[in-house]
mmCIF file of N, CA and C in Angstrom:
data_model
loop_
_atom_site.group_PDB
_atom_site.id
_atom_site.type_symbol
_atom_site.label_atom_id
_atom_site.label_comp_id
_atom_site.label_asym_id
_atom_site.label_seq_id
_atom_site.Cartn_x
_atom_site.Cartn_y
_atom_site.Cartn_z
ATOM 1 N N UNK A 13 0.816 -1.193 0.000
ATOM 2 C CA UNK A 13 0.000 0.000 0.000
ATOM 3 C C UNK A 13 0.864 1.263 0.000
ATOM 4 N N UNK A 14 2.211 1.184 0.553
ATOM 5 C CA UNK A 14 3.036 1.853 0.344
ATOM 6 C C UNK A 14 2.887 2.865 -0.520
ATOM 7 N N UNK A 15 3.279 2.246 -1.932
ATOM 8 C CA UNK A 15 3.206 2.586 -3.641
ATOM 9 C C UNK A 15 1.759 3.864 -3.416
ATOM 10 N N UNK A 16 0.294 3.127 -3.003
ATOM 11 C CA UNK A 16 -0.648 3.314 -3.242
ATOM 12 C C UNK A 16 -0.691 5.301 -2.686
ATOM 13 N N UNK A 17 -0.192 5.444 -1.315
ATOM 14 C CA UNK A 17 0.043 6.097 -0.458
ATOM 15 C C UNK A 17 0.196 7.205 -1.166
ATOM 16 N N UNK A 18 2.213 6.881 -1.717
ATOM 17 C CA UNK A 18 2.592 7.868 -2.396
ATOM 18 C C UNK A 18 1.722 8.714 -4.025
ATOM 19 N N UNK A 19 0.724 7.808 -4.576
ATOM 20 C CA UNK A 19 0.318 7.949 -5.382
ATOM 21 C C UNK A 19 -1.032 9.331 -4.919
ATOM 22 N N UNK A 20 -1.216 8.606 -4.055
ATOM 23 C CA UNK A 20 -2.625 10.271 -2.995
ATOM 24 C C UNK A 20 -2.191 10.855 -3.193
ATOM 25 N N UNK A 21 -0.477 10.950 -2.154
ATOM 26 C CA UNK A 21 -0.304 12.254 -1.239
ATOM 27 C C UNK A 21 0.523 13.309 -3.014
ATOM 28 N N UNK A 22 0.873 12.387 -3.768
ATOM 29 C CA UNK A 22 1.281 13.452 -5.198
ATOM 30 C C UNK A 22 0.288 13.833 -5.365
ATOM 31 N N UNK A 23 -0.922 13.529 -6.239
ATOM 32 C CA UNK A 23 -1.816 13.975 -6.408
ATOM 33 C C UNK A 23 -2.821 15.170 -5.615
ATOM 34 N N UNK A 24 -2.765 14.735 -4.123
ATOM 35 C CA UNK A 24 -2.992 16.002 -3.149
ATOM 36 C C UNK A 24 -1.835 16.993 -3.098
ATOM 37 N N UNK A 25 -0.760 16.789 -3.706
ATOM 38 C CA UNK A 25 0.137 17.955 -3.788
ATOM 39 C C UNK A 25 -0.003 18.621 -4.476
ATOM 40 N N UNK A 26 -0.224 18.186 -5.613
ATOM 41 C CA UNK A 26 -0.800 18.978 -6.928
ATOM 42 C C UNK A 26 -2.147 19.435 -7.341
ATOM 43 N N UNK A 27 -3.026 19.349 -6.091
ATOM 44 C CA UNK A 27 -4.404 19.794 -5.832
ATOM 45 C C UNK A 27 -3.903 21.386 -5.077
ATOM 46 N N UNK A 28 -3.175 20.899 -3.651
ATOM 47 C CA UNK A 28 -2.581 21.630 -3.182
ATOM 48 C C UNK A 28 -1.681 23.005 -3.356
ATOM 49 N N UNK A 29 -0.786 22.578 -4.308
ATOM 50 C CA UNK A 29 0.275 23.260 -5.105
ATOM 51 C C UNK A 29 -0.379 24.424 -6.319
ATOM 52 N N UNK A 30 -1.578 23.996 -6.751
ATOM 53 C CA UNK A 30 -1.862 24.582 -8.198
ATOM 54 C C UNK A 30 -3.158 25.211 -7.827
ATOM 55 N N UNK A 31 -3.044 26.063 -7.172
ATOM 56 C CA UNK A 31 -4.486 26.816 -6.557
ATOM 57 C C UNK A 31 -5.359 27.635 -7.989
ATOM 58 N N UNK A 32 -4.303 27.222 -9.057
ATOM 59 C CA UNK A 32 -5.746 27.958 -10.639
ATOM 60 C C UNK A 32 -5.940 26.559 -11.054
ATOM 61 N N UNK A 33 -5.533 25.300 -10.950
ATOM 62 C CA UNK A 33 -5.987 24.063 -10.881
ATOM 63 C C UNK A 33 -7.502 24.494 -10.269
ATOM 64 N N UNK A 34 -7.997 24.437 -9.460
ATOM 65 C CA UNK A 34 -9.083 24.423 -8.577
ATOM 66 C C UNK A 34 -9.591 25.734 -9.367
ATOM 67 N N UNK A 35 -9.368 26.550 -9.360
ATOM 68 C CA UNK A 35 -9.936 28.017 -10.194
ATOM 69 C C UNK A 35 -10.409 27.651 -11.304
ATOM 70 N N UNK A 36 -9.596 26.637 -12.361
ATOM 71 C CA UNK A 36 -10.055 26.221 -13.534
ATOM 72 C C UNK A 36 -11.022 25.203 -13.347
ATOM 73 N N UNK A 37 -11.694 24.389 -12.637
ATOM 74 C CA UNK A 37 -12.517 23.226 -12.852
ATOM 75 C C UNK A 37 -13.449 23.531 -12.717
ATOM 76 N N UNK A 38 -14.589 23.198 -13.142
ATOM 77 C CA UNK A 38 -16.092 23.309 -13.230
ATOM 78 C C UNK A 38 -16.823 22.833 -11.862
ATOM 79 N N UNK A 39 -17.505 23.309 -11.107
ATOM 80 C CA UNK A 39 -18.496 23.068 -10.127
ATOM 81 C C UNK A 39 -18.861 21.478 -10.042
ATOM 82 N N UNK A 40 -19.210 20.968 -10.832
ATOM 83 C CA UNK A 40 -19.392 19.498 -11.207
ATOM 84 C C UNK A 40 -18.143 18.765 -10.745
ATOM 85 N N UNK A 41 -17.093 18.890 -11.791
ATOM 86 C CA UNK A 41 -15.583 18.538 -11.147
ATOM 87 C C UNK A 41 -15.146 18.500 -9.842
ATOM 88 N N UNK A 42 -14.970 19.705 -9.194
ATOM 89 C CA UNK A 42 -14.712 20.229 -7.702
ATOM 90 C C UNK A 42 -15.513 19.075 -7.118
ATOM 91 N N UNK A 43 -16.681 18.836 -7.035
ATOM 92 C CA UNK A 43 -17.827 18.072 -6.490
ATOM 93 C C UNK A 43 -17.670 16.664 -6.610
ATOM 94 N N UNK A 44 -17.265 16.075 -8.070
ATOM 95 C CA UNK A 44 -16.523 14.711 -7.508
ATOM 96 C C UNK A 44 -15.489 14.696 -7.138
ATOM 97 N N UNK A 45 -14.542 15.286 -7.112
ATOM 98 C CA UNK A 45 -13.218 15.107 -6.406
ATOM 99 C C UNK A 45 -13.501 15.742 -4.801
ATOM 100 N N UNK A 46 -14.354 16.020 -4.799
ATOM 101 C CA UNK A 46 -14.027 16.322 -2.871
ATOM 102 C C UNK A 46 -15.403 15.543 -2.801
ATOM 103 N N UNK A 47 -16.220 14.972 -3.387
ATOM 104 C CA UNK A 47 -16.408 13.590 -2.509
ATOM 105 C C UNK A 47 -16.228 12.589 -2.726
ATOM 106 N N UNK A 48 -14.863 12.552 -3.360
ATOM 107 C CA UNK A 48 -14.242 11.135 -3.410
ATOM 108 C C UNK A 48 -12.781 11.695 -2.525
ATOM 109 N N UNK A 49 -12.407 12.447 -2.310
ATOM 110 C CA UNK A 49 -11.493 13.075 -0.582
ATOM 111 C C UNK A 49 -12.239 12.412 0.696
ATOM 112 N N UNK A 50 -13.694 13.306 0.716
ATOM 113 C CA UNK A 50 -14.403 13.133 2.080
ATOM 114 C C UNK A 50 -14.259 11.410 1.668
ATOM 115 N N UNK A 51 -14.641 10.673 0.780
ATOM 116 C CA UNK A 51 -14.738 9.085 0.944
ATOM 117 C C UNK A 51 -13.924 8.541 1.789
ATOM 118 N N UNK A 52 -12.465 9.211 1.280
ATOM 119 C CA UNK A 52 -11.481 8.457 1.902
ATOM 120 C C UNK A 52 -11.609 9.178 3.211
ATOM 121 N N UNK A 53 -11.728 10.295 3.692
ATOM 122 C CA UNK A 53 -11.954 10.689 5.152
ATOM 123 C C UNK A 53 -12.503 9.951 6.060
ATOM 124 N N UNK A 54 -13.502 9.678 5.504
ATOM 125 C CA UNK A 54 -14.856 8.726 5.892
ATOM 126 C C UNK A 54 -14.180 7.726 6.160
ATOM 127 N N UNK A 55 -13.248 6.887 5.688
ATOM 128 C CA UNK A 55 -12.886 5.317 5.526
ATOM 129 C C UNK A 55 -11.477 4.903 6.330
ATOM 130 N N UNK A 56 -10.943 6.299 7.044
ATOM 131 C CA UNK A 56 -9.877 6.147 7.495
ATOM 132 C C UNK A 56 -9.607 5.619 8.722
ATOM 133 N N UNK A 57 -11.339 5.314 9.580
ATOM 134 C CA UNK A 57 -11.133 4.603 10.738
ATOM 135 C C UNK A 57 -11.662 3.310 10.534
ATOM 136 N N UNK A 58 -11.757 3.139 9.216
ATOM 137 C CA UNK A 58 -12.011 1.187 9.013
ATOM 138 C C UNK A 58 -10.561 0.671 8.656
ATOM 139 N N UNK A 59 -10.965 -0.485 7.935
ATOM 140 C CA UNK A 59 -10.023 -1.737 7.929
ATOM 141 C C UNK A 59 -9.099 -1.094 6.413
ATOM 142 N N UNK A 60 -8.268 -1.555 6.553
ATOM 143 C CA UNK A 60 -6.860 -1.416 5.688
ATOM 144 C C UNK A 60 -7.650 -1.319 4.121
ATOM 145 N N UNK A 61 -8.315 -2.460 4.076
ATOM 146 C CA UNK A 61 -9.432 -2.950 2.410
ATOM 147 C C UNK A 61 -10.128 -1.500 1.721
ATOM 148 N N UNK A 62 -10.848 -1.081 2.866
ATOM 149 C CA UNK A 62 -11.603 0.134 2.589
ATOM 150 C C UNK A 62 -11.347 1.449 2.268
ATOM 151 N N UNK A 63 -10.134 1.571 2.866
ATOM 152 C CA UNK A 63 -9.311 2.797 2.557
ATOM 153 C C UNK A 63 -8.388 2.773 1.750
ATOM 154 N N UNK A 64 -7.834 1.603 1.445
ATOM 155 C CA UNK A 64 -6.824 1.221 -0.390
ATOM 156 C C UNK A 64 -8.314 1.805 -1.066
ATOM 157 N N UNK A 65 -9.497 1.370 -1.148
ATOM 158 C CA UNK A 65 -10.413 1.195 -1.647
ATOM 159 C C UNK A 65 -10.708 2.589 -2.107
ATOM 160 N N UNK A 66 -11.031 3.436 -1.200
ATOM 161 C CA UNK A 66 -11.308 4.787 -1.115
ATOM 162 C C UNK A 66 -9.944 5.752 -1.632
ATOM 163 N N UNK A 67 -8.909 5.169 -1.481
ATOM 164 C CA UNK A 67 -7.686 6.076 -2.017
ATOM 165 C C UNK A 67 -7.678 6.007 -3.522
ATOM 166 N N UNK A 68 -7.983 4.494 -3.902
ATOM 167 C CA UNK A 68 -8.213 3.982 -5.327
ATOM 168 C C UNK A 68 -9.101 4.862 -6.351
ATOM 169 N N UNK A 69 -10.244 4.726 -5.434
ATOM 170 C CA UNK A 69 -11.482 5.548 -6.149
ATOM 171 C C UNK A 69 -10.980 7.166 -6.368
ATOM 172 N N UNK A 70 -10.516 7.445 -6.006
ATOM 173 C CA UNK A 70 -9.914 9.132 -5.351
ATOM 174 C C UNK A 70 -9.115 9.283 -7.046
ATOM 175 N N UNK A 71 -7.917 7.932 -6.389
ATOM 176 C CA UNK A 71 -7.119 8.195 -7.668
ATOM 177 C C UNK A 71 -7.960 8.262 -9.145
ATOM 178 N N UNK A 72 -8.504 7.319 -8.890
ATOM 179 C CA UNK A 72 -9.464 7.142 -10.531
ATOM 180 C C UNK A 72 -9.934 8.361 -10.949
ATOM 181 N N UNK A 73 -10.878 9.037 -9.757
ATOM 182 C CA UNK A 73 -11.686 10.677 -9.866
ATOM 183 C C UNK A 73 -10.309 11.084 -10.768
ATOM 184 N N UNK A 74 -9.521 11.886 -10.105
ATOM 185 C CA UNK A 74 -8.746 12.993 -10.330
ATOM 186 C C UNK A 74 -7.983 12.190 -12.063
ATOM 187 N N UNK A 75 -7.684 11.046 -11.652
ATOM 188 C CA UNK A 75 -7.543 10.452 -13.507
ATOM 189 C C UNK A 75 -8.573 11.062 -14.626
ATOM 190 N N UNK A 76 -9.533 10.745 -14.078
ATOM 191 C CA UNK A 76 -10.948 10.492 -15.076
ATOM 192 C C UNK A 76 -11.078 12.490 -15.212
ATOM 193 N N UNK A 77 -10.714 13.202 -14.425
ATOM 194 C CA UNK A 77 -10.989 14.479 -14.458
ATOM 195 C C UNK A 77 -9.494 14.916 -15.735
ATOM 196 N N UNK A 78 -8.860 14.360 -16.037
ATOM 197 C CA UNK A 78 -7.623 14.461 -16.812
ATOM 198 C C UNK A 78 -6.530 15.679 -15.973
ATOM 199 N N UNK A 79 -6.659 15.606 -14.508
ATOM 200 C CA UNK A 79 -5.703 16.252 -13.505
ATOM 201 C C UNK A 79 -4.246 15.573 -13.545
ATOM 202 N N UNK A 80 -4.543 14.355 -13.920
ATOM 203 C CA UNK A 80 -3.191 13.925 -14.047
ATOM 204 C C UNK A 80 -1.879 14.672 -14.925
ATOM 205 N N UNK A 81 -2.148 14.772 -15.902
ATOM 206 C CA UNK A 81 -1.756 15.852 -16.900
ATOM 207 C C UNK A 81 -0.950 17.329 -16.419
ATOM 208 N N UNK A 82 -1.180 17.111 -14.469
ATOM 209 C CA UNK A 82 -0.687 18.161 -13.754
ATOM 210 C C UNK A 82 0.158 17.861 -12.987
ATOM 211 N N UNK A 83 0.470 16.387 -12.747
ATOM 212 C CA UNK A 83 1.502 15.602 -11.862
ATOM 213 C C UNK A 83 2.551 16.202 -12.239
ATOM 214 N N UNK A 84 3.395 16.581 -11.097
ATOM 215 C CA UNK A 84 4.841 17.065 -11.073
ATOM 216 C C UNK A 84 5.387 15.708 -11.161
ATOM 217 N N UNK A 85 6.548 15.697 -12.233
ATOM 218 C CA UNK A 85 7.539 14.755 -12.518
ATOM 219 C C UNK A 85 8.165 14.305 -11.353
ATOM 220 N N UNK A 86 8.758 15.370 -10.543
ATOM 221 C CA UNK A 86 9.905 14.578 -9.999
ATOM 222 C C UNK A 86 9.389 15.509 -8.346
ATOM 223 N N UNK A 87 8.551 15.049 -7.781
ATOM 224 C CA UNK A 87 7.853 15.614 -5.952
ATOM 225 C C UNK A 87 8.648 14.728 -5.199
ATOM 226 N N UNK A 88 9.348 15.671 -4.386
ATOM 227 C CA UNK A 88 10.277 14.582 -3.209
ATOM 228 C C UNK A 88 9.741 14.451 -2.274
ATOM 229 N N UNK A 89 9.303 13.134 -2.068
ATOM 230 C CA UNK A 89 8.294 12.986 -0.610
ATOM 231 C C UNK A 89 9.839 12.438 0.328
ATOM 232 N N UNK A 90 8.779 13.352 1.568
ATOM 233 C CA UNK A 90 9.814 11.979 3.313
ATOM 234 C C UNK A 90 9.153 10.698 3.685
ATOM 235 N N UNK A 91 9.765 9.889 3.457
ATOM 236 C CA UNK A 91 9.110 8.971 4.221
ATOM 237 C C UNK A 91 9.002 8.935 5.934
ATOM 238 N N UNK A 92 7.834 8.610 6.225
ATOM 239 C CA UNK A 92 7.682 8.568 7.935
ATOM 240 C C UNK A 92 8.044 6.911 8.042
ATOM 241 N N UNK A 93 8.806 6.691 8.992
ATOM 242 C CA UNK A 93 8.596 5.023 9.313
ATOM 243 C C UNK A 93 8.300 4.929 10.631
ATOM 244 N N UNK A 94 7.090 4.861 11.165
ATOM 245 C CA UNK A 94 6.397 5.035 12.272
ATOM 246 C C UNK A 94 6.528 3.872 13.138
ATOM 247 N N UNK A 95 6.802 3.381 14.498
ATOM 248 C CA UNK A 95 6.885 2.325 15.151
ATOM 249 C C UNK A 95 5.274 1.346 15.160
ATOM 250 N N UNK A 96 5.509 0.595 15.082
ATOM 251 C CA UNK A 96 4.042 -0.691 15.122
ATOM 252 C C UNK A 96 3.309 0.183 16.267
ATOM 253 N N UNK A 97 1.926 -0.530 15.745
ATOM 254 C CA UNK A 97 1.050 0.322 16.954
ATOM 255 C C UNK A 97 0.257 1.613 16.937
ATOM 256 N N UNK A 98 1.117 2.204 16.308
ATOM 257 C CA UNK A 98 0.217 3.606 16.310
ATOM 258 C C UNK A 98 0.161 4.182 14.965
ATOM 259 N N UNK A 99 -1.183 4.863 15.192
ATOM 260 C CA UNK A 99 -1.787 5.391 13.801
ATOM 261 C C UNK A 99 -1.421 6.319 13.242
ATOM 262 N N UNK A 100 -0.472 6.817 13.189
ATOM 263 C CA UNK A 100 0.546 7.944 13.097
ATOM 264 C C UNK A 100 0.365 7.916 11.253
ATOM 265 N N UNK A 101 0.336 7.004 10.084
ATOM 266 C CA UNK A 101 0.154 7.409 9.107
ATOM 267 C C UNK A 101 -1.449 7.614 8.653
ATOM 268 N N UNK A 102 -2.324 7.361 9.388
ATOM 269 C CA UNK A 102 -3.950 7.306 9.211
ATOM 270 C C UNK A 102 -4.207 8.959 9.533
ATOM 271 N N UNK A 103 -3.490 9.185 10.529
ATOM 272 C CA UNK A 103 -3.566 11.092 10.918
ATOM 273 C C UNK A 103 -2.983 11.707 9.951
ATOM 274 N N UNK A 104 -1.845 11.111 9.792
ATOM 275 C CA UNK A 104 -1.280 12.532 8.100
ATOM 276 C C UNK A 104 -1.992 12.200 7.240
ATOM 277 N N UNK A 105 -2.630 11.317 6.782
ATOM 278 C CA UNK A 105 -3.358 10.951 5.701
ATOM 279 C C UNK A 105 -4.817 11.699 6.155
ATOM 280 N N UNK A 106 -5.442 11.696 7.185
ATOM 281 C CA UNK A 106 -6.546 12.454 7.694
ATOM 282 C C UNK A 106 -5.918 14.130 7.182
ATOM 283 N N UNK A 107 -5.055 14.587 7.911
ATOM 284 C CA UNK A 107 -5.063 16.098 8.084
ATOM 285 C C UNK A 107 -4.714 16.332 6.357
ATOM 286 N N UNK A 108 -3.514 15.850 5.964
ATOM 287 C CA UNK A 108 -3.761 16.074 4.706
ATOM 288 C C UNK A 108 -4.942 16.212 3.518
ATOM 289 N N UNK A 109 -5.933 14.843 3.883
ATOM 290 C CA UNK A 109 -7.040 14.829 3.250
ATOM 291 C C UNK A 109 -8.031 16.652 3.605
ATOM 292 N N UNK A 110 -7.645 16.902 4.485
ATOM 293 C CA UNK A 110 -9.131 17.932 5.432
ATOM 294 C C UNK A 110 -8.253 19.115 4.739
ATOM 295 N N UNK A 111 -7.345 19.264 4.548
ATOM 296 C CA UNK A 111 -6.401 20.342 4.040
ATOM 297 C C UNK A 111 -6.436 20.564 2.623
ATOM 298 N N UNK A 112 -6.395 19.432 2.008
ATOM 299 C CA UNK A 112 -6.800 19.623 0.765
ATOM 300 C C UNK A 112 -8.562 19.659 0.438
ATOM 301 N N UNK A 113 -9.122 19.268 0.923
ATOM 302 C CA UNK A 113 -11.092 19.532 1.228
ATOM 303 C C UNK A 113 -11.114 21.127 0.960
ATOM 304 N N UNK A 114 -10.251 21.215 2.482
ATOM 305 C CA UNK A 114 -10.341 23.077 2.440
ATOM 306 C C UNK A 114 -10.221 23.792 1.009
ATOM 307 N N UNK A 115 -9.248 23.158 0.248
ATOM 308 C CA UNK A 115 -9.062 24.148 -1.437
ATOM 309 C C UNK A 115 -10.184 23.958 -1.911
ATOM 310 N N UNK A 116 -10.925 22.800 -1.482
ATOM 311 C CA UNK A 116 -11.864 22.400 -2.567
ATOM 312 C C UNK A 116 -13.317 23.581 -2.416
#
């Protein structure tokens, strides 16, 4: 899920990053892509299945919207390597998600 992860948090960068991105999309647009965000919001206190699930769908939206076409080539992410136990990547993945909502 790793892979899957990094594939969001680009894509929320470039939601993030490109504030006439969001200026340019149609009302309709804006509207499936932030409720396929809130989905995954929604899904972040279930099981591992549901939230690949919901990140998936997310990715597809912003595909199917032809946003991809806006992916920065080369985004240097950090990796967190968090100790077993705690939910420490379900919260950046939360605040990030609510942060990018906000552009929406």
């Amino acid at each position: 899920m790793i892979g899957l992860i990094d594939e969001y948090y680009m894509r929320l960068a470039t939601i993030n990053s490109n504030p006439n991105l969001v200026k340019s999309m149609s009302e309709e647009e804006r509207t499936r892509l932030k409720n396929a965000l809130e989905n995954v919001q929604n899904k972040l206190n279930e099981g591992d299945d549901e939230v690949k699930n919901a990140i998936e769908n997310f990715i597809t939206v912003f595909d199917d919207l032809k946003l991809d076409a806006n992916l920065q080539k080369e985004i240097k992410t950090r990796s967190i390597m968090p100790k077993e136990e705690t939910s420490l990547p379900r919260q950046i993945l939360n605040d990030v998600t609510i942060m990018t909502l906000n552009t929406l």
